[in-house]
CSV table of C-alpha atoms in Angstrom, one decimal:
chain,number,residue,atom,x,y,z
A,1009,MET,CA,20.7,-19.3,-8.0
A,1010,ASN,CA,17.9,-21.6,-9.2
A,1011,PRO,CA,14.4,-21.2,-7.9
A,1012,GLU,CA,14.8,-23.8,-5.2
A,1013,GLN,CA,18.0,-22.2,-3.9
A,1014,PHE,CA,16.2,-18.8,-4.0
A,1015,PHE,CA,13.3,-20.1,-1.9
A,1016,GLN,CA,15.8,-21.8,0.5
A,1017,ALA,CA,17.9,-18.6,0.8
A,1018,LEU,CA,14.8,-16.5,1.6
A,1019,GLN,CA,13.7,-19.1,4.2
A,1020,GLU,CA,17.0,-18.8,5.9
A,1021,LYS,CA,16.4,-15.0,6.1
A,1022,GLY,CA,13.0,-15.6,7.7
A,1023,ILE,CA,10.9,-15.1,4.5
A,1024,GLN,CA,8.7,-18.1,4.1
A,1025,LEU,CA,6.8,-18.2,0.7
A,1026,ASN,CA,3.6,-20.2,0.1
A,1027,VAL,CA,2.8,-22.1,-3.1
A,1028,HIS,CA,1.0,-19.1,-4.7
A,1029,GLN,CA,4.0,-16.8,-4.0
A,1030,LYS,CA,6.4,-19.2,-5.5
A,1031,GLU,CA,4.2,-19.5,-8.6
A,1032,GLN,CA,4.1,-15.7,-8.8
A,1033,PHE,CA,7.9,-15.6,-9.1
A,1034,SER,CA,7.8,-18.2,-11.8
A,1035,ILE,CA,5.2,-16.2,-13.8
A,1036,TYR,CA,7.3,-13.1,-13.2
A,1037,PHE,CA,10.4,-14.7,-14.7
A,1038,THR,CA,8.4,-16.1,-17.8
A,1039,THR,CA,6.7,-12.7,-18.4
A,1040,LEU,CA,9.9,-10.8,-18.1
A,1041,ILE,CA,11.7,-13.0,-20.6
A,1042,GLU,CA,8.7,-12.9,-23.1
A,1043,TRP,CA,8.6,-9.1,-22.9
A,1044,ASN,CA,12.3,-8.7,-23.1
A,1045,GLU,CA,12.2,-10.0,-26.7
A,1046,LYS,CA,10.0,-7.0,-27.6
A,1047,ILE,CA,11.5,-4.2,-25.4
A,1048,ASN,CA,14.8,-4.0,-23.5
A,1049,LEU,CA,14.0,-4.7,-19.9
A,1050,THR,CA,17.1,-6.5,-18.7
A,1051,GLY,CA,20.4,-7.8,-20.0
A,1052,LEU,CA,20.0,-10.8,-17.8
A,1053,THR,CA,17.9,-13.6,-19.3
A,1054,ALA,CA,19.2,-16.9,-17.7
A,1055,GLU,CA,16.9,-18.1,-14.9
A,1056,ASP,CA,19.8,-18.3,-12.4
A,1057,ASP,CA,20.8,-14.7,-13.1
A,1058,VAL,CA,17.3,-13.3,-12.8
A,1059,TYR,CA,16.6,-15.1,-9.6
A,1060,LEU,CA,19.9,-14.0,-8.0
A,1061,LYS,CA,20.6,-10.5,-9.5
A,1062,HIS,CA,17.0,-9.3,-9.8
A,1063,PHE,CA,14.7,-11.2,-7.4
A,1064,TYR,CA,17.1,-12.0,-4.5
A,1065,ASP,CA,18.9,-8.7,-4.9
A,1066,SER,CA,15.6,-6.8,-4.7
A,1067,LEU,CA,14.5,-8.7,-1.6
A,1068,SER,CA,17.8,-8.0,0.2
A,1069,ALA,CA,16.3,-4.8,1.3
A,1070,ALA,CA,14.0,-6.8,3.6
A,1071,PHE,CA,17.0,-8.4,5.3
A,1072,TYR,CA,17.7,-5.1,6.9
A,1073,PHE,CA,14.4,-3.2,7.0
A,1074,ASP,CA,11.1,-4.4,8.4
A,1075,PHE,CA,8.5,-4.2,5.6
A,1076,THR,CA,5.7,-5.4,7.8
A,1077,LYS,CA,5.8,-1.9,9.5
A,1078,VAL,CA,5.1,0.1,6.3
A,1079,GLN,CA,2.0,0.4,4.1
A,1080,SER,CA,2.7,2.7,1.2
A,1081,VAL,CA,5.8,2.3,-1.0
A,1082,CYS,CA,7.0,4.4,-3.9
A,1083,ASP,CA,9.6,2.9,-6.2
A,1084,VAL,CA,11.4,5.5,-8.3
A,1085,GLY,CA,12.7,4.3,-11.7
A,1086,ALA,CA,11.7,0.7,-11.1
A,1087,GLY,CA,12.3,-0.4,-14.7
A,1088,ALA,CA,11.0,-4.0,-14.9
A,1089,GLY,CA,9.6,-3.7,-11.3
A,1090,PHE,CA,12.7,-4.0,-9.1
A,1091,PRO,CA,12.8,-3.9,-6.2
A,1092,SER,CA,9.1,-3.2,-5.5
A,1093,ILE,CA,7.3,-6.1,-7.3
A,1094,PRO,CA,9.4,-8.9,-5.6
A,1095,LEU,CA,8.7,-7.1,-2.3
A,1096,LYS,CA,5.0,-6.9,-3.1
A,1097,ILE,CA,4.9,-10.7,-3.8
A,1098,CYS,CA,6.5,-11.4,-0.4
A,1099,TYR,CA,4.6,-8.7,1.5
A,1100,PRO,CA,1.1,-8.6,-0.2
A,1101,HIS,CA,-0.2,-5.9,2.2
A,1102,LEU,CA,2.1,-3.3,0.6
A,1103,GLN,CA,0.5,-0.5,-1.5
A,1104,VAL,CA,3.0,0.0,-4.3
A,1105,THR,CA,3.3,3.0,-6.6
A,1106,ILE,CA,5.9,2.9,-9.4
A,1107,VAL,CA,7.1,5.9,-11.4
A,1108,ASP,CA,9.1,5.4,-14.5
A,1109,SER,CA,9.9,7.7,-17.4
A,1110,LEU,CA,9.6,5.1,-20.1
A,1111,LYS,CA,6.1,4.3,-21.3
A,1112,LYS,CA,7.0,0.9,-22.7
A,1113,ARG,CA,8.1,-0.2,-19.2
A,1114,ILE,CA,4.8,1.0,-17.7
A,1115,GLY,CA,3.0,-1.1,-20.3
A,1116,PHE,CA,5.0,-4.2,-19.2
A,1117,LEU,CA,4.3,-3.5,-15.5
A,1118,ASN,CA,0.5,-3.2,-16.2
A,1119,GLN,CA,0.6,-6.6,-18.0
A,1120,LEU,CA,2.7,-8.1,-15.3
A,1121,SER,CA,0.4,-7.0,-12.5
A,1122,VAL,CA,-2.5,-8.7,-14.3
A,1123,ALA,CA,-0.5,-11.9,-14.8
A,1124,LEU,CA,0.5,-11.9,-11.1
A,1125,SER,CA,-3.0,-10.9,-9.9
A,1126,LEU,CA,-1.6,-8.0,-7.9
A,1127,GLU,CA,-3.9,-5.6,-6.0
A,1128,ASN,CA,-3.1,-2.1,-4.7
A,1129,VAL,CA,-0.4,-1.4,-7.3
A,1130,ALA,CA,-0.3,1.8,-9.4
A,1131,PHE,CA,2.1,2.7,-12.3
A,1132,TYR,CA,2.8,6.2,-13.5
A,1133,HIS,CA,4.6,7.2,-16.7
A,1134,ASP,CA,6.3,10.3,-15.3
A,1135,ARG,CA,9.5,11.8,-14.0
A,1136,ALA,CA,10.2,11.6,-10.3
A,1137,GLU,CA,10.8,15.4,-10.3
A,1138,ASN,CA,7.2,16.0,-11.4
A,1139,MET,CA,5.8,13.5,-9.0
A,1140,GLY,CA,7.7,15.2,-6.1
A,1141,LYS,CA,6.0,18.6,-7.0
A,1142,ASN,CA,2.5,17.0,-7.3
A,1143,ALA,CA,0.5,17.6,-4.1
A,1144,SER,CA,-1.2,14.2,-4.5
A,1145,PHE,CA,2.2,12.4,-4.1
A,1146,ARG,CA,4.5,14.8,-2.3
A,1147,GLU,CA,5.6,13.7,1.2
A,1148,SER,CA,2.9,11.0,1.1
A,1149,PHE,CA,4.8,7.6,1.2
A,1150,ASP,CA,5.9,5.6,4.2
A,1151,LEU,CA,8.8,4.4,2.2
A,1152,VAL,CA,10.5,5.5,-1.0
A,1153,THR,CA,13.0,3.2,-2.6
A,1154,ALA,CA,15.3,3.2,-5.7
A,1155,ARG,CA,17.7,0.6,-7.0
A,1156,ALA,CA,20.7,1.5,-9.1
A,1157,VAL,CA,19.0,4.5,-10.6
A,1158,ALA,CA,21.4,7.4,-10.1
A,1159,ARG,CA,24.1,8.4,-7.7
A,1160,MET,CA,23.1,9.2,-4.1
A,1161,SER,CA,23.1,13.0,-4.3
A,1162,VAL,CA,20.7,12.8,-7.3
A,1163,LEU,CA,18.6,10.0,-5.8
A,1164,SER,CA,18.1,12.0,-2.6
A,1165,GLU,CA,16.5,14.9,-4.6
A,1166,LEU,CA,14.2,12.5,-6.5
A,1167,CYS,CA,13.1,10.4,-3.5
A,1168,LEU,CA,13.1,12.5,-0.3
A,1169,PRO,CA,10.4,15.0,-1.5
A,1170,LEU,CA,8.1,11.9,-2.0
A,1171,THR,CA,8.9,10.5,1.5
A,1172,LYS,CA,6.5,11.5,4.3
A,1173,LYS,CA,8.0,13.1,7.4
A,1174,GLN,CA,9.1,10.4,9.8
A,1175,GLY,CA,9.2,8.0,6.8
A,1176,THR,CA,12.1,6.3,5.2
A,1177,PHE,CA,14.1,6.6,2.0
A,1178,LEU,CA,15.8,3.3,1.2
A,1179,ALA,CA,18.5,3.4,-1.5
A,1180,MET,CA,19.9,0.1,-2.9
A,1181,LYS,CA,23.4,0.6,-4.2
A,1182,GLY,CA,26.4,-1.4,-5.5
A,1183,ALA,CA,30.0,-0.8,-4.8
A,1184,LYS,CA,31.3,2.7,-3.8
A,1185,ALA,CA,28.2,3.5,-1.7
A,1186,GLU,CA,30.5,5.0,1.0
A,1187,GLU,CA,31.9,7.6,-1.4
A,1188,GLU,CA,28.4,8.4,-2.7
A,1189,ILE,CA,27.1,9.0,0.8
A,1190,GLU,CA,29.9,11.4,1.6
A,1191,LEU,CA,29.2,13.4,-1.5
A,1192,ALA,CA,25.4,13.3,-0.8
A,1193,LYS,CA,25.5,14.5,2.8
A,1194,PRO,CA,24.8,18.1,2.0
A,1195,ALA,CA,21.8,17.2,-0.2
A,1196,ILE,CA,20.4,14.8,2.3
A,1197,GLU,CA,20.6,17.5,5.0
A,1198,VAL,CA,19.0,20.2,2.9
A,1199,LEU,CA,16.2,17.9,1.7
A,1200,GLY,CA,15.2,17.0,5.3
A,1201,GLY,CA,16.9,13.6,5.7
A,1202,GLU,CA,19.2,12.0,8.2
A,1203,LEU,CA,21.5,9.0,7.5
A,1204,LYS,CA,20.2,6.3,9.8
A,1205,GLN,CA,22.3,3.3,8.8
A,1206,MET,CA,24.1,1.6,6.0
A,1207,HIS,CA,24.4,-2.2,5.5
A,1208,THR,CA,27.0,-3.6,3.2
A,1209,PHE,CA,27.1,-7.2,2.2
A,1210,THR,CA,28.0,-9.4,-0.8
A,1211,LEU,CA,25.5,-11.1,-3.1
A,1212,PRO,CA,25.8,-14.9,-2.7
A,1213,HIS,CA,27.3,-17.1,-5.5
A,1214,GLU,CA,29.1,-14.1,-7.1
A,1215,ASP,CA,30.4,-12.0,-4.1
A,1216,SER,CA,29.6,-8.6,-5.7
A,1217,GLU,CA,29.2,-5.8,-3.2
A,1218,ARG,CA,25.8,-4.3,-2.3
A,1219,SER,CA,24.7,-1.6,0.2
A,1220,ILE,CA,21.3,-0.8,1.6
A,1221,ILE,CA,21.2,2.9,2.7
A,1222,GLU,CA,18.5,3.9,5.1
A,1223,ILE,CA,17.7,7.6,5.3
A,1224,TYR,CA,15.2,8.9,7.9
A,1225,LYS,CA,13.0,11.8,6.8
A,1226,ALA,CA,13.3,14.1,9.9
A,1227,ARG,CA,12.0,17.4,8.4
A,1228,LYS,CA,9.8,18.5,5.6
A,1229,THR,CA,11.6,19.1,2.2
A,1230,PRO,CA,11.8,22.8,1.2
A,1231,LYS,CA,9.3,23.7,-1.4
A,1232,LYS,CA,11.8,24.5,-4.1
A,1233,TYR,CA,12.9,20.8,-4.3
A,1234,PRO,CA,12.9,18.8,-6.4
A,1235,ARG,CA,14.1,21.1,-9.1
A,1236,LYS,CA,12.7,20.8,-12.6
A,1237,ALA,CA,13.1,17.6,-14.5
A,1238,GLY,CA,16.7,16.8,-15.6
A,1239,LEU,CA,18.3,19.4,-13.3
A,1240,PRO,CA,19.1,17.1,-10.3
A,1241,ASN,CA,21.1,14.9,-12.7
A,1242,LYS,CA,22.8,17.8,-14.5
A,1243,GLU,CA,23.6,19.8,-11.4
A,1244,PRO,CA,23.8,17.4,-8.4
A,1245,MET,CA,23.6,19.0,-4.9
A,1246,GLU,CA,27.1,18.1,-3.9
């Protein structure tokens, strides 16, 4: 998917980009490739791959969820900024917070935000478990998202404590999302969430399966969650 195909595909989904936004995606690609020579940000470096498997894939969340209706977004384990930075480019009103456990990636994101002239973005070098315990962040975000970070039972414990009551946790998954949801149902329930809907589709050009899982935050998360850093992954709530 080259840039023109990317812009056309977004237009077909109702996302119309102006010249400045198109330029931002171009700068994003260039900056990503430059930094990727210094630190490992992505295994994909061909322009077509980045535009399809990172940019378009990140924005697929907006095909099923209305981002005009939320303000604050927390992206857990965003790596090189996916999905929240492509979403921020398309929806400039979003206030984006990214938490990632690797300091080098946070360094990249800081430079990227300058290159893209982004406002209302904040990057934290921390574990999501610690953020979820922090009163400044706990249950404070309209939307919490994560893309291909961990399996659903683990992700729920990382993301739902950060999601405000009546907010949304949006998980972006590949194949086998159905199985993951079944295993994660006890965790979602305990953490205050309710499965609202799941959308499964195939990525154009390569037909690989993707799922967008929308969890509604119905109740407050019990104080004991999230457990200490590393434990959700070691002992998933299944």
